[in-house]
Structures are given as structure tokens and as C-alpha cells.
mmCIF file of C-alpha atoms in Angstrom:
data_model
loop_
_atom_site.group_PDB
_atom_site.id
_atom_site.type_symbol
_atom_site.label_atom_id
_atom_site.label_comp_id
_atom_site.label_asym_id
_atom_site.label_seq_id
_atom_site.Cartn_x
_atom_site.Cartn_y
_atom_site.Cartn_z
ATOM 1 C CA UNK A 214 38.047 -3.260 50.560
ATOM 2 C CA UNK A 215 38.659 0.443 50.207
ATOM 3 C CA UNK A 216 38.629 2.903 53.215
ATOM 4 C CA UNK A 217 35.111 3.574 54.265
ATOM 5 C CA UNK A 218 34.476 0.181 54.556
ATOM 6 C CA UNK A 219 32.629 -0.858 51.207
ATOM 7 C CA UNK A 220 33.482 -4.023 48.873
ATOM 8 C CA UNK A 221 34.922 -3.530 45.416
ATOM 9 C CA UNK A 222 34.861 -6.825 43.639
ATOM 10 C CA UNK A 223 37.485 -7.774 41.423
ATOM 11 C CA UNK A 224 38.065 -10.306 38.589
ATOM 12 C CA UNK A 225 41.338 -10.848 38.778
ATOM 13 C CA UNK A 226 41.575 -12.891 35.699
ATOM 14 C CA UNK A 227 41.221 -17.031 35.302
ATOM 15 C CA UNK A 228 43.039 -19.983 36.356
ATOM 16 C CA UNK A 229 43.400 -23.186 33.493
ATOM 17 C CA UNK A 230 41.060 -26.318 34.296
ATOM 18 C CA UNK A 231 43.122 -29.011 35.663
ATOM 19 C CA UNK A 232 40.320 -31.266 34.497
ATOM 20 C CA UNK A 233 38.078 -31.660 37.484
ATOM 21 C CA UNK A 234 34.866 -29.852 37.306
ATOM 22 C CA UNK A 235 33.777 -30.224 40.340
ATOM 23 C CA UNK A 236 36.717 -29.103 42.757
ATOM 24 C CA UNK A 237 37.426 -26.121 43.324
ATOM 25 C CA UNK A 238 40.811 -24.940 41.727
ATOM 26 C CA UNK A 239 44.357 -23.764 43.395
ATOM 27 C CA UNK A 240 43.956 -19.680 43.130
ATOM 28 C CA UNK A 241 47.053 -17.554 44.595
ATOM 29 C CA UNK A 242 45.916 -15.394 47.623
ATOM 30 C CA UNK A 243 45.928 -11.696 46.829
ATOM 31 C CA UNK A 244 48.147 -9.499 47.474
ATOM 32 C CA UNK A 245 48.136 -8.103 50.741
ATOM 33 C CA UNK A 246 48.357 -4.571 52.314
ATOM 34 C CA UNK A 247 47.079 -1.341 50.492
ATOM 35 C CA UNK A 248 47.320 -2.360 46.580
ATOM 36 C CA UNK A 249 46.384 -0.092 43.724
ATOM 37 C CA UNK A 250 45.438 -1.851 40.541
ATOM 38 C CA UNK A 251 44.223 -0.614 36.836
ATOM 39 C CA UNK A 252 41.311 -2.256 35.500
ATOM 40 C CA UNK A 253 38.019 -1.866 33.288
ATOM 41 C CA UNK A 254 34.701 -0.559 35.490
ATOM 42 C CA UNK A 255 32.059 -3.939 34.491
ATOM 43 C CA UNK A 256 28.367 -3.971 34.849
ATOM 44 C CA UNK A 257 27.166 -7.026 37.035
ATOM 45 C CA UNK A 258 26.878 -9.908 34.852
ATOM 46 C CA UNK A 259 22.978 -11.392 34.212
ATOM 47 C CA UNK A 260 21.876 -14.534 32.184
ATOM 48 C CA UNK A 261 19.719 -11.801 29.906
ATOM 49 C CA UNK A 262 22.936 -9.573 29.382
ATOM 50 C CA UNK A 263 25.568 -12.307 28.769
ATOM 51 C CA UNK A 264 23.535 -15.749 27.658
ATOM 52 C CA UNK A 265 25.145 -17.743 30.098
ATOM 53 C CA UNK A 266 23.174 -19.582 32.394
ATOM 54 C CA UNK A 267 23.565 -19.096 36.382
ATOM 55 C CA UNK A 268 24.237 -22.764 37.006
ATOM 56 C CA UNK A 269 23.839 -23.800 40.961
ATOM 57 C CA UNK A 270 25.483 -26.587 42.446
ATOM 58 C CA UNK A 271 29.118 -25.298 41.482
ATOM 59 C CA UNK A 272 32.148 -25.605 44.261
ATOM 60 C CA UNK A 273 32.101 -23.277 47.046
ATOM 61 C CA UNK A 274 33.352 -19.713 45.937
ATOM 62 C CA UNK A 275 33.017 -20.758 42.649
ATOM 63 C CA UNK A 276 30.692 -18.602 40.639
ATOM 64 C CA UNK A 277 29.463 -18.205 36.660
ATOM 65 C CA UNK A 278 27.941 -14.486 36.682
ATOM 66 C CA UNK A 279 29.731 -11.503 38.634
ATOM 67 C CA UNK A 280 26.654 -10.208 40.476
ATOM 68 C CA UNK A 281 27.688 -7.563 43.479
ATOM 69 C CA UNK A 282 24.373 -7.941 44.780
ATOM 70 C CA UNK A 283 25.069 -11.890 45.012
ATOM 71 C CA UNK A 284 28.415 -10.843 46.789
ATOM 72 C CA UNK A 285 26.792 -8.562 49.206
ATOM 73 C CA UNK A 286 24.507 -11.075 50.301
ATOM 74 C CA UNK A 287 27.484 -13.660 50.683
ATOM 75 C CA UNK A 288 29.950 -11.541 52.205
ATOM 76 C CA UNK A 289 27.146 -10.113 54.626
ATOM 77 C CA UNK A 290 28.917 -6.586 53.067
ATOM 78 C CA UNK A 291 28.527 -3.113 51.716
ATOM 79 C CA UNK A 292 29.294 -4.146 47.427
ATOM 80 C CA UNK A 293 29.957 -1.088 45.228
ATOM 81 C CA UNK A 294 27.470 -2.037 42.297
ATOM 82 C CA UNK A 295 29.703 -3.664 39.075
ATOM 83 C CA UNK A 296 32.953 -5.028 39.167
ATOM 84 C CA UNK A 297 36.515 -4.276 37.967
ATOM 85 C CA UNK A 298 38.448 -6.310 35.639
ATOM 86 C CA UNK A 299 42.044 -6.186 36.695
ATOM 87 C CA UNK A 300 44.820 -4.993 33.772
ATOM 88 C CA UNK A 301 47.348 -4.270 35.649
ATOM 89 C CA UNK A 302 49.686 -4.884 37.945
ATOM 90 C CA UNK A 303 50.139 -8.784 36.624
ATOM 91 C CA UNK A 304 50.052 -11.195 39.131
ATOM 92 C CA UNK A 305 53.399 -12.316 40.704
ATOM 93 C CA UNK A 306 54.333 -16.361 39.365
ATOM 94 C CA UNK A 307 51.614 -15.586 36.158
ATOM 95 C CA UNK A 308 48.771 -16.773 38.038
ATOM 96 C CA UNK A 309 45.938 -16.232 37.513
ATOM 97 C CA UNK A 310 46.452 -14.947 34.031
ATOM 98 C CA UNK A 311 45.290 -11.558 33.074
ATOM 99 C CA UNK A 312 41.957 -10.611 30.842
ATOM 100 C CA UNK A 313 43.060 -10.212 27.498
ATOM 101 C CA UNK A 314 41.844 -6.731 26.222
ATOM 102 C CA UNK A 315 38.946 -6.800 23.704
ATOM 103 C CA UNK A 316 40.124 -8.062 20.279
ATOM 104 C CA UNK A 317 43.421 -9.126 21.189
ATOM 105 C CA UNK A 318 42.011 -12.779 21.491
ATOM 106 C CA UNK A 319 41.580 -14.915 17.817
ATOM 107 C CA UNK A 320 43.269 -11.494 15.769
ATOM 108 C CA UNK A 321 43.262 -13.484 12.579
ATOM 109 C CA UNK A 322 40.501 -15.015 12.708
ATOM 110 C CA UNK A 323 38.323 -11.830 13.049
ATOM 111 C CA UNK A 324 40.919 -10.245 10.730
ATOM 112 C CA UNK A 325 40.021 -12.907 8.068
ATOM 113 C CA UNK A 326 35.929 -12.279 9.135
ATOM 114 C CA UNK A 327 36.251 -8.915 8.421
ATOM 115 C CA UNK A 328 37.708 -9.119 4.793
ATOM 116 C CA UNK A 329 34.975 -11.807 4.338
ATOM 117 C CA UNK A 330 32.775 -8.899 4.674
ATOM 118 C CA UNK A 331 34.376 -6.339 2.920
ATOM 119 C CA UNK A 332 34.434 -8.693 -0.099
ATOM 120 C CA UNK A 333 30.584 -8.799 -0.025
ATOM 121 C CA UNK A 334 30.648 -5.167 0.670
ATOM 122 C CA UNK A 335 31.842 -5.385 -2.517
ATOM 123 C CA UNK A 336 30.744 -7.828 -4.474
ATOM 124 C CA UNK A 337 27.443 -6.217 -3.862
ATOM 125 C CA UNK A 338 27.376 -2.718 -6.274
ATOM 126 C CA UNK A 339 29.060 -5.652 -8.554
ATOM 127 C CA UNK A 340 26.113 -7.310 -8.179
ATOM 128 C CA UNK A 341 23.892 -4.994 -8.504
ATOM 129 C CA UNK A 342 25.127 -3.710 -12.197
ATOM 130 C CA UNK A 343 25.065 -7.351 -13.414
ATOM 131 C CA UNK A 344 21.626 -7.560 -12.828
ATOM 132 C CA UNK A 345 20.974 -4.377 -14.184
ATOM 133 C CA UNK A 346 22.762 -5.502 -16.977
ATOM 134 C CA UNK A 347 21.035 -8.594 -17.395
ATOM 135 C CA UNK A 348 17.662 -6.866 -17.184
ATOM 136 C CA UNK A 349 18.774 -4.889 -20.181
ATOM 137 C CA UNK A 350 19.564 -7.419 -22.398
ATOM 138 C CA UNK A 351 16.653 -9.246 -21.460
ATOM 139 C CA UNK A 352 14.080 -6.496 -22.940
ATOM 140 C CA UNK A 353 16.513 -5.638 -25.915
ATOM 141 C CA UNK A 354 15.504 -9.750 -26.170
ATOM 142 C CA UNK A 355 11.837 -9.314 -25.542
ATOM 143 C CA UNK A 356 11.653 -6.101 -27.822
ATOM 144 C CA UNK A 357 13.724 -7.749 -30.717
ATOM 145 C CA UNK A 358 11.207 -10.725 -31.011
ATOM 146 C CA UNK A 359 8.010 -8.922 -30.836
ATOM 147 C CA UNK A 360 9.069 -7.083 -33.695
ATOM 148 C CA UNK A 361 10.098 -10.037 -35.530
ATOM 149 C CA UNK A 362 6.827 -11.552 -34.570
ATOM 150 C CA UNK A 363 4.926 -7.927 -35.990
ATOM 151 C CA UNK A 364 7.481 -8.471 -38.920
ATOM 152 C CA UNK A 365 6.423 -11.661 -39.731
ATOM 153 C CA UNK A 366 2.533 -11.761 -39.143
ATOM 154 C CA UNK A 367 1.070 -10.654 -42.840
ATOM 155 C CA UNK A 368 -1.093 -7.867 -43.141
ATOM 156 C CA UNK A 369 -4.887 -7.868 -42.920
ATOM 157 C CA UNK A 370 -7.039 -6.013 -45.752
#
């Protein structure tokens, strides 16, 4: 909460499943007093922005999309819009475990996507002058047995 009042959610990262779907998970309280925290400013999540599916029915305080107008309406609050994922300071005892930044997450496996596509990058101008190629040889072909043909046919009188 800052000091006029208003809401500022926060993702403070994610706990491991311990297997049971349905019950709601042991999460360390926050910390208390006046805390300062770095973080990345998030648009509310939405099933058309993100693809995943709002899905009711899950435990109490458990939600899938960070909405601050959902929160606002729970909370019976004032919600800045958005939300901010926490980077920093890292939770005391490692839980719950911090965002990874962007790319950080399955490095060589995007490493190895990318030179996938630099290989087809390049295998295209490759490509492209093997045809060309090809096409050449193909009318030298064409050209070299209509004149045999000409050649061969004998000459009215």
C-alpha cells in the first residue's frame, strides 16, 4: 500500500507445486513495515493478451491472470492499474523464488533456435543461385535439342 492510500499489486514471484492442485500452497508473509522493492511495471494480464484461460473454481487467493481491476473489486480498494514484478530485494529463506528476467530461462535452447535460423538465413541466397543455376542448364538443354532436332529434320524443296 503506498501513502495516499492506493493498492500496488505485486507478483512477488512463484512457489513449486507440492502436488496438490487444489490447496492452496504455503507462501511466506511479506515483509513488513515500509519496504522498497525494484521490479518491472506489467500490464494487467487478459485471456486475449496472454492465451491463458481465466479458470474459476481455483483455491481462495489463488488466481491465473493479474487483473487490478479483479483486485480492486476483491480487496474493496483503490488498485493502481498493472502490476509490478518484483527483481529485487530476494526474498529472505528463497521463497518464493524470483521472476527470471526475459531470456535467461532455456538459454541454449533458444541459442540453438536461433542458429537454426541463421542457417536458413543462409541456406536461402544458396538456394536461390542453385535454382538459378539449374534453370540455366535446363534451357542450354532445351536450346541444344531443338537445334539437333532443326539439324536433323531434312530440308524441304
Amino acid at each position: 500500500m503506498l501513502t495516499d492510500g492506493k493498492v500496488v499489486l505485486i507478483n512477488r514471484g512463484w512457489i513449486p507445486a507440492t502436488g496438490v492442485q487444489t490447496a492452496f500452497p504455503k507462501i511466506p508473509a511479506p515483509p513488513s513495515g515500509k519496504t522498497t522493492i525494484t521490479g518491472r511495471l506489467m500490464a494487467d494480464e487478459t485471456t486475449a493478451a496472454s492465451g491463458i484461460k481465466d479458470i474459476k473454481g481455483l483455491p481462495d487467493r489463488q488466481i491465473m491472470l493479474i487483473n487490478s481491476e479483479e483486485q480492486a473489486r476483491r480487496l474493496h480498494a483503490t488498485v493502481l492499474g498493472g502490476y509490478v514484478e518484483q527483481t529485487a530485494p530476494d526474498a529472505k529463506g528463497g521463497s518464493p523464488e524470483q521472476i527470471s528476467d526475459p531470456g535467461k530461462e532455456d538459454a541454449p535452447l533458444n541459442y540453438a533456435y536461433m542458429i537454426q535460423w541463421w542457417l536458413f538465413a543462409a541456406a536461402v541466397p544458396v538456394g536461390y543461385v542453385v535454382l538459378a543455376r539449374r534453370e540455366a542448364r535446363d534451357r542450354r538443354q532445351a536450346a541444344a535439342k531443338e537445334e539437333e532436332t532443326a539439324e536433323a529434320e531434312p530440308a524441304t524443296v
